[in-house]
Amino acid sequence: MTKRFAALAAALCLTLCSLTAPAAAAYFPRYTGGSPSIAEALGSLGADPSYSNRAKIAAANGIAGYSGTAAQNTRMLELLRQGALVDPSAPDASGSPYFPAYTGSSHSIAAALDALGEDSSYSNRIKIAAANGVAGYSGSAAQNTALLELLKQGRLLRPGSAAPAPYAGLTAANLDRVSFIRQNPNTCKATAAAMAVNVVLGRDRYSTADMIYTGVLCRSLDGDVYSGSDGNNYRVTYKTDSYVGSLGELERAVDAALSQGLPIVAAVHSAASRHHWIVVVGRDASGGYLAVDPARSGSGSMASQARNMAAMGYSFGLADYAQPHYGYISFQRG
């Protein structure tokens, strides 16, 4: 999809909603006080306001290299006021078998685990290594590097956890029942949206043309409610080309969708395409994202076309803007 088509699509859209997809992580309560201090705000909520804990909170919220600067503290306070500050000490609300992704710069697996508020002791690292197929853990550089890479990718399994099944919920029930739709030039978003809605419905209801010409995609998809094949209603959150967002927000939206067994349309780029949209539908055995790419050739069910996103060369975000844009189209029950 080219920038020209993106501009045309944006012009067709009458409104864009500011709804936020539910995140998989656990959050601090919303701060409603008047203090300009993040330490005081945390303290008023009964949270540990110490510098060491703030460093862990910063890392969990994508604020790398925390040193207590005014800009860093202000950013955390803004998130806290929005009820969107991730609490690294709280249990993972998604029930994910994986540790949260580490976004810091440390080369030490122990330091990375500490930054996430996790037990970094040698005895626990032995358990983590065993859960992730690193046999005979002795703390070697190669073993620690392997664990750190998995942690950075959000694919490090917690001890006692098993890798999840590739699909869940409506996706598991319907991915074989819904047909793969191949895009025409510059219709990747419309095609991906059609397939995602069809997965929720459990039948081949929408085509690419429906999404473009009936106004479903740009004029009314945001906030629309669809009756899922499980009898529940699902409301759409539509944040696309003109929405800047952040990588952390998009990843949390994707993880939240997958944890609920729902598809999500995500903005991606690759070496060959700087502006593209795909449907993320699950995770493979190693924790990598499984996606259906409307640009692929082929036919059959969506299940037959699901591939590892990274193996297809995709990374999250649209890269053809002055700054990356992290859009998505998600579904929330209710």
PDB file of N, CA, C and O in Angstrom, residues 37-108:
ATOM      1  N   SER A  37       4.912  15.230  41.083  1.00  0.00           N
ATOM      2  CA  SER A  37       6.005  14.293  41.373  1.00  0.00           C
ATOM      3  C   SER A  37       5.545  12.848  41.181  1.00  0.00           C
ATOM      4  O   SER A  37       4.552  12.428  41.775  1.00  0.00           O
ATOM      5  N   ILE A  38       6.261  12.087  40.375  1.00  0.00           N
ATOM      6  CA  ILE A  38       5.906  10.687  40.164  1.00  0.00           C
ATOM      7  C   ILE A  38       6.101   9.895  41.453  1.00  0.00           C
ATOM      8  O   ILE A  38       5.320   8.996  41.767  1.00  0.00           O
ATOM      9  N   ALA A  39       7.115  10.255  42.240  1.00  0.00           N
ATOM     10  CA  ALA A  39       7.359   9.557  43.500  1.00  0.00           C
ATOM     11  C   ALA A  39       6.191   9.780  44.466  1.00  0.00           C
ATOM     12  O   ALA A  39       5.695   8.826  45.090  1.00  0.00           O
ATOM     13  N   GLU A  40       5.737  11.012  44.575  1.00  0.00           N
ATOM     14  CA  GLU A  40       4.610  11.302  45.465  1.00  0.00           C
ATOM     15  C   GLU A  40       3.327  10.635  44.966  1.00  0.00           C
ATOM     16  O   GLU A  40       2.529  10.128  45.757  1.00  0.00           O
ATOM     17  N   ALA A  41       3.137  10.646  43.652  1.00  0.00           N
ATOM     18  CA  ALA A  41       1.943  10.033  43.077  1.00  0.00           C
ATOM     19  C   ALA A  41       1.925   8.527  43.353  1.00  0.00           C
ATOM     20  O   ALA A  41       0.892   7.979  43.751  1.00  0.00           O
ATOM     21  N   LEU A  42       3.070   7.867  43.155  1.00  0.00           N
ATOM     22  CA  LEU A  42       3.144   6.432  43.439  1.00  0.00           C
ATOM     23  C   LEU A  42       2.906   6.171  44.914  1.00  0.00           C
ATOM     24  O   LEU A  42       2.181   5.246  45.294  1.00  0.00           O
ATOM     25  N   GLY A  43       3.531   6.990  45.766  1.00  0.00           N
ATOM     26  CA  GLY A  43       3.370   6.818  47.202  1.00  0.00           C
ATOM     27  C   GLY A  43       1.924   6.961  47.639  1.00  0.00           C
ATOM     28  O   GLY A  43       1.449   6.228  48.517  1.00  0.00           O
ATOM     29  N   SER A  44       1.193   7.890  47.018  1.00  0.00           N
ATOM     30  CA  SER A  44      -0.209   8.087  47.386  1.00  0.00           C
ATOM     31  C   SER A  44      -1.067   6.891  47.013  1.00  0.00           C
ATOM     32  O   SER A  44      -2.154   6.693  47.576  1.00  0.00           O
ATOM     33  N   LEU A  45      -0.585   6.083  46.060  1.00  0.00           N
ATOM     34  CA  LEU A  45      -1.324   4.886  45.642  1.00  0.00           C
ATOM     35  C   LEU A  45      -0.871   3.640  46.401  1.00  0.00           C
ATOM     36  O   LEU A  45      -1.338   2.535  46.118  1.00  0.00           O
ATOM     37  N   GLY A  46       0.048   3.856  47.361  1.00  0.00           N
ATOM     38  CA  GLY A  46       0.547   2.724  48.141  1.00  0.00           C
ATOM     39  C   GLY A  46       1.622   1.932  47.449  1.00  0.00           C
ATOM     40  O   GLY A  46       1.960   0.823  47.864  1.00  0.00           O
ATOM     41  N   ALA A  47       2.187   2.479  46.365  1.00  0.00           N
ATOM     42  CA  ALA A  47       3.256   1.793  45.630  1.00  0.00           C
ATOM     43  C   ALA A  47       4.617   2.261  46.121  1.00  0.00           C
ATOM     44  O   ALA A  47       4.757   3.355  46.685  1.00  0.00           O
ATOM     45  N   ASP A  48       5.623   1.434  45.900  1.00  0.00           N
ATOM     46  CA  ASP A  48       6.987   1.756  46.306  1.00  0.00           C
ATOM     47  C   ASP A  48       7.517   2.883  45.415  1.00  0.00           C
ATOM     48  O   ASP A  48       7.689   2.694  44.214  1.00  0.00           O
ATOM     49  N   PRO A  49       7.806   4.082  45.971  1.00  0.00           N
ATOM     50  CA  PRO A  49       8.259   5.201  45.142  1.00  0.00           C
ATOM     51  C   PRO A  49       9.782   5.314  45.031  1.00  0.00           C
ATOM     52  O   PRO A  49      10.298   6.292  44.481  1.00  0.00           O
ATOM     53  N   SER A  50      10.506   4.318  45.559  1.00  0.00           N
ATOM     54  CA  SER A  50      11.970   4.394  45.579  1.00  0.00           C
ATOM     55  C   SER A  50      12.542   4.492  44.162  1.00  0.00           C
ATOM     56  O   SER A  50      11.916   4.086  43.185  1.00  0.00           O
ATOM     57  N   TYR A  51      13.745   5.004  44.080  1.00  0.00           N
ATOM     58  CA  TYR A  51      14.413   5.147  42.778  1.00  0.00           C
ATOM     59  C   TYR A  51      14.581   3.794  42.102  1.00  0.00           C
ATOM     60  O   TYR A  51      14.334   3.655  40.892  1.00  0.00           O
ATOM     61  N   SER A  52      14.972   2.784  42.869  1.00  0.00           N
ATOM     62  CA  SER A  52      15.198   1.465  42.273  1.00  0.00           C
ATOM     63  C   SER A  52      13.910   0.898  41.690  1.00  0.00           C
ATOM     64  O   SER A  52      13.918   0.282  40.617  1.00  0.00           O
ATOM     65  N   ASN A  53      12.794   1.121  42.380  1.00  0.00           N
ATOM     66  CA  ASN A  53      11.523   0.612  41.857  1.00  0.00           C
ATOM     67  C   ASN A  53      11.053   1.433  40.666  1.00  0.00           C
ATOM     68  O   ASN A  53      10.470   0.890  39.716  1.00  0.00           O
ATOM     69  N   ARG A  54      11.318   2.750  40.714  1.00  0.00           N
ATOM     70  CA  ARG A  54      10.951   3.571  39.562  1.00  0.00           C
ATOM     71  C   ARG A  54      11.733   3.165  38.314  1.00  0.00           C
ATOM     72  O   ARG A  54      11.218   3.230  37.198  1.00  0.00           O
ATOM     73  N   ALA A  55      12.974   2.726  38.509  1.00  0.00           N
ATOM     74  CA  ALA A  55      13.769   2.249  37.375  1.00  0.00           C
ATOM     75  C   ALA A  55      13.125   1.010  36.759  1.00  0.00           C
ATOM     76  O   ALA A  55      13.082   0.850  35.527  1.00  0.00           O
ATOM     77  N   LYS A  56      12.606   0.113  37.623  1.00  0.00           N
ATOM     78  CA  LYS A  56      11.925  -1.090  37.112  1.00  0.00           C
ATOM     79  C   LYS A  56      10.632  -0.713  36.392  1.00  0.00           C
ATOM     80  O   LYS A  56      10.309  -1.273  35.338  1.00  0.00           O
ATOM     81  N   ILE A  57       9.910   0.234  36.960  1.00  0.00           N
ATOM     82  CA  ILE A  57       8.652   0.675  36.340  1.00  0.00           C
ATOM     83  C   ILE A  57       8.951   1.306  34.980  1.00  0.00           C
ATOM     84  O   ILE A  57       8.247   1.056  33.992  1.00  0.00           O
ATOM     85  N   ALA A  58       9.989   2.123  34.922  1.00  0.00           N
ATOM     86  CA  ALA A  58      10.349   2.775  33.659  1.00  0.00           C
ATOM     87  C   ALA A  58      10.663   1.737  32.589  1.00  0.00           C
ATOM     88  O   ALA A  58      10.177   1.820  31.455  1.00  0.00           O
ATOM     89  N   ALA A  59      11.470   0.729  32.949  1.00  0.00           N
ATOM     90  CA  ALA A  59      11.844  -0.312  31.982  1.00  0.00           C
ATOM     91  C   ALA A  59      10.616  -1.064  31.488  1.00  0.00           C
ATOM     92  O   ALA A  59      10.503  -1.384  30.301  1.00  0.00           O
ATOM     93  N   ALA A  60       9.670  -1.345  32.397  1.00  0.00           N
ATOM     94  CA  ALA A  60       8.458  -2.080  32.020  1.00  0.00           C
ATOM     95  C   ALA A  60       7.567  -1.262  31.098  1.00  0.00           C
ATOM     96  O   ALA A  60       6.703  -1.810  30.415  1.00  0.00           O
ATOM     97  N   ASN A  61       7.781   0.064  31.069  1.00  0.00           N
ATOM     98  CA  ASN A  61       6.952   0.939  30.250  1.00  0.00           C
ATOM     99  C   ASN A  61       7.696   1.507  29.044  1.00  0.00           C
ATOM    100  O   ASN A  61       7.298   2.513  28.461  1.00  0.00           O
ATOM    101  N   GLY A  62       8.803   0.853  28.683  1.00  0.00           N
ATOM    102  CA  GLY A  62       9.537   1.235  27.483  1.00  0.00           C
ATOM    103  C   GLY A  62      10.383   2.474  27.622  1.00  0.00           C
ATOM    104  O   GLY A  62      10.795   3.061  26.618  1.00  0.00           O
ATOM    105  N   ILE A  63      10.662   2.903  28.867  1.00  0.00           N
ATOM    106  CA  ILE A  63      11.509   4.074  29.097  1.00  0.00           C
ATOM    107  C   ILE A  63      12.905   3.560  29.434  1.00  0.00           C
ATOM    108  O   ILE A  63      13.191   3.168  30.568  1.00  0.00           O
ATOM    109  N   ALA A  64      13.755   3.525  28.422  1.00  0.00           N
ATOM    110  CA  ALA A  64      15.081   2.917  28.587  1.00  0.00           C
ATOM    111  C   ALA A  64      16.044   3.865  29.296  1.00  0.00           C
ATOM    112  O   ALA A  64      15.926   5.089  29.208  1.00  0.00           O
ATOM    113  N   GLY A  65      17.010   3.279  30.006  1.00  0.00           N
ATOM    114  CA  GLY A  65      18.072   4.061  30.640  1.00  0.00           C
ATOM    115  C   GLY A  65      17.571   5.056  31.661  1.00  0.00           C
ATOM    116  O   GLY A  65      18.012   6.208  31.680  1.00  0.00           O
ATOM    117  N   TYR A  66      16.666   4.624  32.520  1.00  0.00           N
ATOM    118  CA  TYR A  66      16.082   5.544  33.503  1.00  0.00           C
ATOM    119  C   TYR A  66      17.152   6.126  34.421  1.00  0.00           C
ATOM    120  O   TYR A  66      17.958   5.408  35.002  1.00  0.00           O
ATOM    121  N   SER A  67      17.140   7.460  34.536  1.00  0.00           N
ATOM    122  CA  SER A  67      18.086   8.139  35.428  1.00  0.00           C
ATOM    123  C   SER A  67      17.379   9.183  36.286  1.00  0.00           C
ATOM    124  O   SER A  67      18.033   9.975  36.951  1.00  0.00           O
ATOM    125  N   GLY A  68      16.044   9.182  36.243  1.00  0.00           N
ATOM    126  CA  GLY A  68      15.292  10.121  37.060  1.00  0.00           C
ATOM    127  C   GLY A  68      15.184  11.508  36.482  1.00  0.00           C
ATOM    128  O   GLY A  68      14.951  12.469  37.226  1.00  0.00           O
ATOM    129  N   THR A  69      15.338  11.653  35.163  1.00  0.00           N
ATOM    130  CA  THR A  69      15.242  12.985  34.561  1.00  0.00           C
ATOM    131  C   THR A  69      13.799  13.485  34.627  1.00  0.00           C
ATOM    132  O   THR A  69      12.845  12.706  34.771  1.00  0.00           O
ATOM    133  N   ALA A  70      13.656  14.805  34.477  1.00  0.00           N
ATOM    134  CA  ALA A  70      12.319  15.393  34.508  1.00  0.00           C
ATOM    135  C   ALA A  70      11.444  14.831  33.395  1.00  0.00           C
ATOM    136  O   ALA A  70      10.254  14.547  33.597  1.00  0.00           O
ATOM    137  N   ALA A  71      12.037  14.657  32.208  1.00  0.00           N
ATOM    138  CA  ALA A  71      11.262  14.143  31.076  1.00  0.00           C
ATOM    139  C   ALA A  71      10.785  12.717  31.333  1.00  0.00           C
ATOM    140  O   ALA A  71       9.637  12.366  31.031  1.00  0.00           O
ATOM    141  N   GLN A  72      11.660  11.877  31.897  1.00  0.00           N
ATOM    142  CA  GLN A  72      11.285  10.496  32.190  1.00  0.00           C
ATOM    143  C   GLN A  72      10.196  10.432  33.255  1.00  0.00           C
ATOM    144  O   GLN A  72       9.218   9.691  33.129  1.00  0.00           O
ATOM    145  N   ASN A  73      10.362  11.228  34.302  1.00  0.00           N
ATOM    146  CA  ASN A  73       9.372  11.233  35.382  1.00  0.00           C
ATOM    147  C   ASN A  73       8.026  11.784  34.914  1.00  0.00           C
ATOM    148  O   ASN A  73       6.963  11.290  35.299  1.00  0.00           O
ATOM    149  N   THR A  74       8.086  12.818  34.072  1.00  0.00           N
ATOM    150  CA  THR A  74       6.848  13.391  33.546  1.00  0.00           C
ATOM    151  C   THR A  74       6.108  12.383  32.687  1.00  0.00           C
ATOM    152  O   THR A  74       4.877  12.270  32.750  1.00  0.00           O
ATOM    153  N   ARG A  75       6.859  11.626  31.870  1.00  0.00           N
ATOM    154  CA  ARG A  75       6.229  10.614  31.024  1.00  0.00           C
ATOM    155  C   ARG A  75       5.538   9.551  31.876  1.00  0.00           C
ATOM    156  O   ARG A  75       4.393   9.159  31.593  1.00  0.00           O
ATOM    157  N   MET A  76       6.199   9.090  32.932  1.00  0.00           N
ATOM    158  CA  MET A  76       5.583   8.090  33.801  1.00  0.00           C
ATOM    159  C   MET A  76       4.355   8.648  34.505  1.00  0.00           C
ATOM    160  O   MET A  76       3.343   7.958  34.664  1.00  0.00           O
ATOM    161  N   LEU A  77       4.433   9.907  34.922  1.00  0.00           N
ATOM    162  CA  LEU A  77       3.295  10.529  35.604  1.00  0.00           C
ATOM    163  C   LEU A  77       2.103  10.652  34.655  1.00  0.00           C
ATOM    164  O   LEU A  77       0.947  10.422  35.054  1.00  0.00           O
ATOM    165  N   GLU A  78       2.375  10.991  33.383  1.00  0.00           N
ATOM    166  CA  GLU A  78       1.293  11.081  32.401  1.00  0.00           C
ATOM    167  C   GLU A  78       0.604   9.723  32.236  1.00  0.00           C
ATOM    168  O   GLU A  78      -0.629   9.639  32.178  1.00  0.00           O
ATOM    169  N   LEU A  79       1.398   8.666  32.142  1.00  0.00           N
ATOM    170  CA  LEU A  79       0.832   7.321  32.011  1.00  0.00           C
ATOM    171  C   LEU A  79       0.032   6.957  33.256  1.00  0.00           C
ATOM    172  O   LEU A  79      -1.040   6.338  33.155  1.00  0.00           O
ATOM    173  N   LEU A  80       0.541   7.349  34.419  1.00  0.00           N
ATOM    174  CA  LEU A  80      -0.154   7.037  35.665  1.00  0.00           C
ATOM    175  C   LEU A  80      -1.495   7.771  35.731  1.00  0.00           C
ATOM    176  O   LEU A  80      -2.494   7.211  36.188  1.00  0.00           O
ATOM    177  N   ARG A  81      -1.526   9.002  35.272  1.00  0.00           N
ATOM    178  CA  ARG A  81      -2.781   9.756  35.259  1.00  0.00           C
ATOM    179  C   ARG A  81      -3.800   9.138  34.292  1.00  0.00           C
ATOM    180  O   ARG A  81      -5.009   9.259  34.476  1.00  0.00           O
ATOM    181  N   GLN A  82      -3.301   8.476  33.251  1.00  0.00           N
ATOM    182  CA  GLN A  82      -4.179   7.841  32.270  1.00  0.00           C
ATOM    183  C   GLN A  82      -4.596   6.427  32.683  1.00  0.00           C
ATOM    184  O   GLN A  82      -5.418   5.803  32.013  1.00  0.00           O
ATOM    185  N   GLY A  83      -4.013   5.933  33.786  1.00  0.00           N
ATOM    186  CA  GLY A  83      -4.269   4.550  34.165  1.00  0.00           C
ATOM    187  C   GLY A  83      -3.566   3.580  33.252  1.00  0.00           C
ATOM    188  O   GLY A  83      -3.974   2.418  33.110  1.00  0.00           O
ATOM    189  N   ALA A  84      -2.482   4.034  32.595  1.00  0.00           N
ATOM    190  CA  ALA A  84      -1.796   3.219  31.594  1.00  0.00           C
ATOM    191  C   ALA A  84      -0.349   2.930  31.967  1.00  0.00           C
ATOM    192  O   ALA A  84       0.452   2.580  31.106  1.00  0.00           O
ATOM    193  N   LEU A  85       0.000   3.080  33.256  1.00  0.00           N
ATOM    194  CA  LEU A  85       1.366   2.795  33.692  1.00  0.00           C
ATOM    195  C   LEU A  85       1.456   1.336  34.120  1.00  0.00           C
ATOM    196  O   LEU A  85       0.802   0.916  35.078  1.00  0.00           O
ATOM    197  N   VAL A  86       2.243   0.563  33.401  1.00  0.00           N
ATOM    198  CA  VAL A  86       2.383  -0.870  33.694  1.00  0.00           C
ATOM    199  C   VAL A  86       3.043  -1.059  35.047  1.00  0.00           C
ATOM    200  O   VAL A  86       4.050  -0.415  35.362  1.00  0.00           O
ATOM    201  N   ASP A  87       2.480  -1.938  35.848  1.00  0.00           N
ATOM    202  CA  ASP A  87       3.023  -2.274  37.167  1.00  0.00           C
ATOM    203  C   ASP A  87       3.805  -3.578  37.049  1.00  0.00           C
ATOM    204  O   ASP A  87       3.217  -4.645  36.955  1.00  0.00           O
ATOM    205  N   PRO A  88       5.152  -3.520  37.032  1.00  0.00           N
ATOM    206  CA  PRO A  88       5.931  -4.740  36.829  1.00  0.00           C
ATOM    207  C   PRO A  88       5.869  -5.713  37.997  1.00  0.00           C
ATOM    208  O   PRO A  88       6.225  -6.890  37.850  1.00  0.00           O
ATOM    209  N   SER A  89       5.416  -5.251  39.162  1.00  0.00           N
ATOM    210  CA  SER A  89       5.356  -6.138  40.326  1.00  0.00           C
ATOM    211  C   SER A  89       4.031  -6.873  40.431  1.00  0.00           C
ATOM    212  O   SER A  89       3.886  -7.788  41.239  1.00  0.00           O
ATOM    213  N   ALA A  90       3.054  -6.482  39.620  1.00  0.00           N
ATOM    214  CA  ALA A  90       1.727  -7.113  39.679  1.00  0.00           C
ATOM    215  C   ALA A  90       1.712  -8.366  38.827  1.00  0.00           C
ATOM    216  O   ALA A  90       2.476  -8.478  37.864  1.00  0.00           O
ATOM    217  N   PRO A  91       0.858  -9.324  39.142  1.00  0.00           N
ATOM    218  CA  PRO A  91       0.739 -10.518  38.308  1.00  0.00           C
ATOM    219  C   PRO A  91       0.303 -10.134  36.904  1.00  0.00           C
ATOM    220  O   PRO A  91      -0.414  -9.171  36.707  1.00  0.00           O
ATOM    221  N   ASP A  92       0.768 -10.898  35.925  1.00  0.00           N
ATOM    222  CA  ASP A  92       0.408 -10.648  34.538  1.00  0.00           C
ATOM    223  C   ASP A  92      -1.070 -10.928  34.340  1.00  0.00           C
ATOM    224  O   ASP A  92      -1.520 -12.055  34.455  1.00  0.00           O
ATOM    225  N   ALA A  93      -1.836  -9.871  34.025  1.00  0.00           N
ATOM    226  CA  ALA A  93      -3.281 -10.015  33.912  1.00  0.00           C
ATOM    227  C   ALA A  93      -3.696 -10.900  32.750  1.00  0.00           C
ATOM    228  O   ALA A  93      -4.807 -11.391  32.710  1.00  0.00           O
ATOM    229  N   SER A  94      -2.828 -11.088  31.769  1.00  0.00           N
ATOM    230  CA  SER A  94      -3.188 -11.896  30.618  1.00  0.00           C
ATOM    231  C   SER A  94      -3.018 -13.380  30.879  1.00  0.00           C
ATOM    232  O   SER A  94      -3.490 -14.205  30.114  1.00  0.00           O
ATOM    233  N   GLY A  95      -2.313 -13.726  31.966  1.00  0.00           N
ATOM    234  CA  GLY A  95      -2.030 -15.133  32.204  1.00  0.00           C
ATOM    235  C   GLY A  95      -1.007 -15.676  31.222  1.00  0.00           C
ATOM    236  O   GLY A  95      -0.920 -16.892  31.009  1.00  0.00           O
ATOM    237  N   SER A  96      -0.235 -14.795  30.595  1.00  0.00           N
ATOM    238  CA  SER A  96       0.736 -15.222  29.590  1.00  0.00           C
ATOM    239  C   SER A  96       1.811 -16.113  30.221  1.00  0.00           C
ATOM    240  O   SER A  96       2.283 -15.840  31.327  1.00  0.00           O
ATOM    241  N   PRO A  97       2.222 -17.173  29.528  1.00  0.00           N
ATOM    242  CA  PRO A  97       3.303 -18.020  30.047  1.00  0.00           C
ATOM    243  C   PRO A  97       4.677 -17.385  29.864  1.00  0.00           C
ATOM    244  O   PRO A  97       5.673 -17.927  30.327  1.00  0.00           O
ATOM    245  N   TYR A  98       4.740 -16.244  29.198  1.00  0.00           N
ATOM    246  CA  TYR A  98       6.020 -15.599  28.918  1.00  0.00           C
ATOM    247  C   TYR A  98       6.286 -14.434  29.875  1.00  0.00           C
ATOM    248  O   TYR A  98       5.361 -13.776  30.339  1.00  0.00           O
ATOM    249  N   PHE A  99       7.566 -14.178  30.141  1.00  0.00           N
ATOM    250  CA  PHE A  99       7.950 -12.952  30.831  1.00  0.00           C
ATOM    251  C   PHE A  99       7.640 -11.761  29.923  1.00  0.00           C
ATOM    252  O   PHE A  99       7.644 -11.898  28.693  1.00  0.00           O
ATOM    253  N   PRO A 100       7.403 -10.567  30.498  1.00  0.00           N
ATOM    254  CA  PRO A 100       7.249  -9.379  29.648  1.00  0.00           C
ATOM    255  C   PRO A 100       8.528  -9.142  28.847  1.00  0.00           C
ATOM    256  O   PRO A 100       9.624  -9.519  29.275  1.00  0.00           O
ATOM    257  N   ALA A 101       8.408  -8.548  27.689  1.00  0.00           N
ATOM    258  CA  ALA A 101       9.580  -8.259  26.862  1.00  0.00           C
ATOM    259  C   ALA A 101      10.471  -7.230  27.557  1.00  0.00           C
ATOM    260  O   ALA A 101       9.980  -6.247  28.108  1.00  0.00           O
ATOM    261  N   TYR A 102      11.770  -7.461  27.517  1.00  0.00           N
ATOM    262  CA  TYR A 102      12.732  -6.514  28.100  1.00  0.00           C
ATOM    263  C   TYR A 102      13.142  -5.517  27.029  1.00  0.00           C
ATOM    264  O   TYR A 102      13.581  -5.891  25.939  1.00  0.00           O
ATOM    265  N   THR A 103      12.992  -4.223  27.311  1.00  0.00           N
ATOM    266  CA  THR A 103      13.294  -3.187  26.329  1.00  0.00           C
ATOM    267  C   THR A 103      14.531  -2.365  26.684  1.00  0.00           C
ATOM    268  O   THR A 103      14.845  -1.393  25.994  1.00  0.00           O
ATOM    269  N   GLY A 104      15.224  -2.757  27.736  1.00  0.00           N
ATOM    270  CA  GLY A 104      16.411  -2.015  28.154  1.00  0.00           C
ATOM    271  C   GLY A 104      17.639  -2.360  27.333  1.00  0.00           C
ATOM    272  O   GLY A 104      17.590  -3.108  26.350  1.00  0.00           O
ATOM    273  N   SER A 105      18.776  -1.850  27.760  1.00  0.00           N
ATOM    274  CA  SER A 105      20.019  -2.002  26.989  1.00  0.00           C
ATOM    275  C   SER A 105      21.055  -2.892  27.675  1.00  0.00           C
ATOM    276  O   SER A 105      22.160  -3.065  27.153  1.00  0.00           O
ATOM    277  N   SER A 106      20.736  -3.440  28.844  1.00  0.00           N
ATOM    278  CA  SER A 106      21.716  -4.249  29.553  1.00  0.00           C
ATOM    279  C   SER A 106      22.032  -5.536  28.791  1.00  0.00           C
ATOM    280  O   SER A 106      21.166  -6.114  28.132  1.00  0.00           O
ATOM    281  N   HIS A 107      23.276  -5.974  28.888  1.00  0.00           N
ATOM    282  CA  HIS A 107      23.700  -7.230  28.264  1.00  0.00           C
ATOM    283  C   HIS A 107      23.656  -8.386  29.270  1.00  0.00           C
ATOM    284  O   HIS A 107      24.098  -9.490  28.964  1.00  0.00           O
ATOM    285  N   SER A 108      23.128  -8.131  30.449  1.00  0.00           N
ATOM    286  CA  SER A 108      23.071  -9.135  31.512  1.00  0.00           C
ATOM    287  C   SER A 108      21.651  -9.650  31.678  1.00  0.00           C
ATOM    288  O   SER A 108      20.718  -8.858  31.875  1.00  0.00           O
TER     289      SER A 108
END
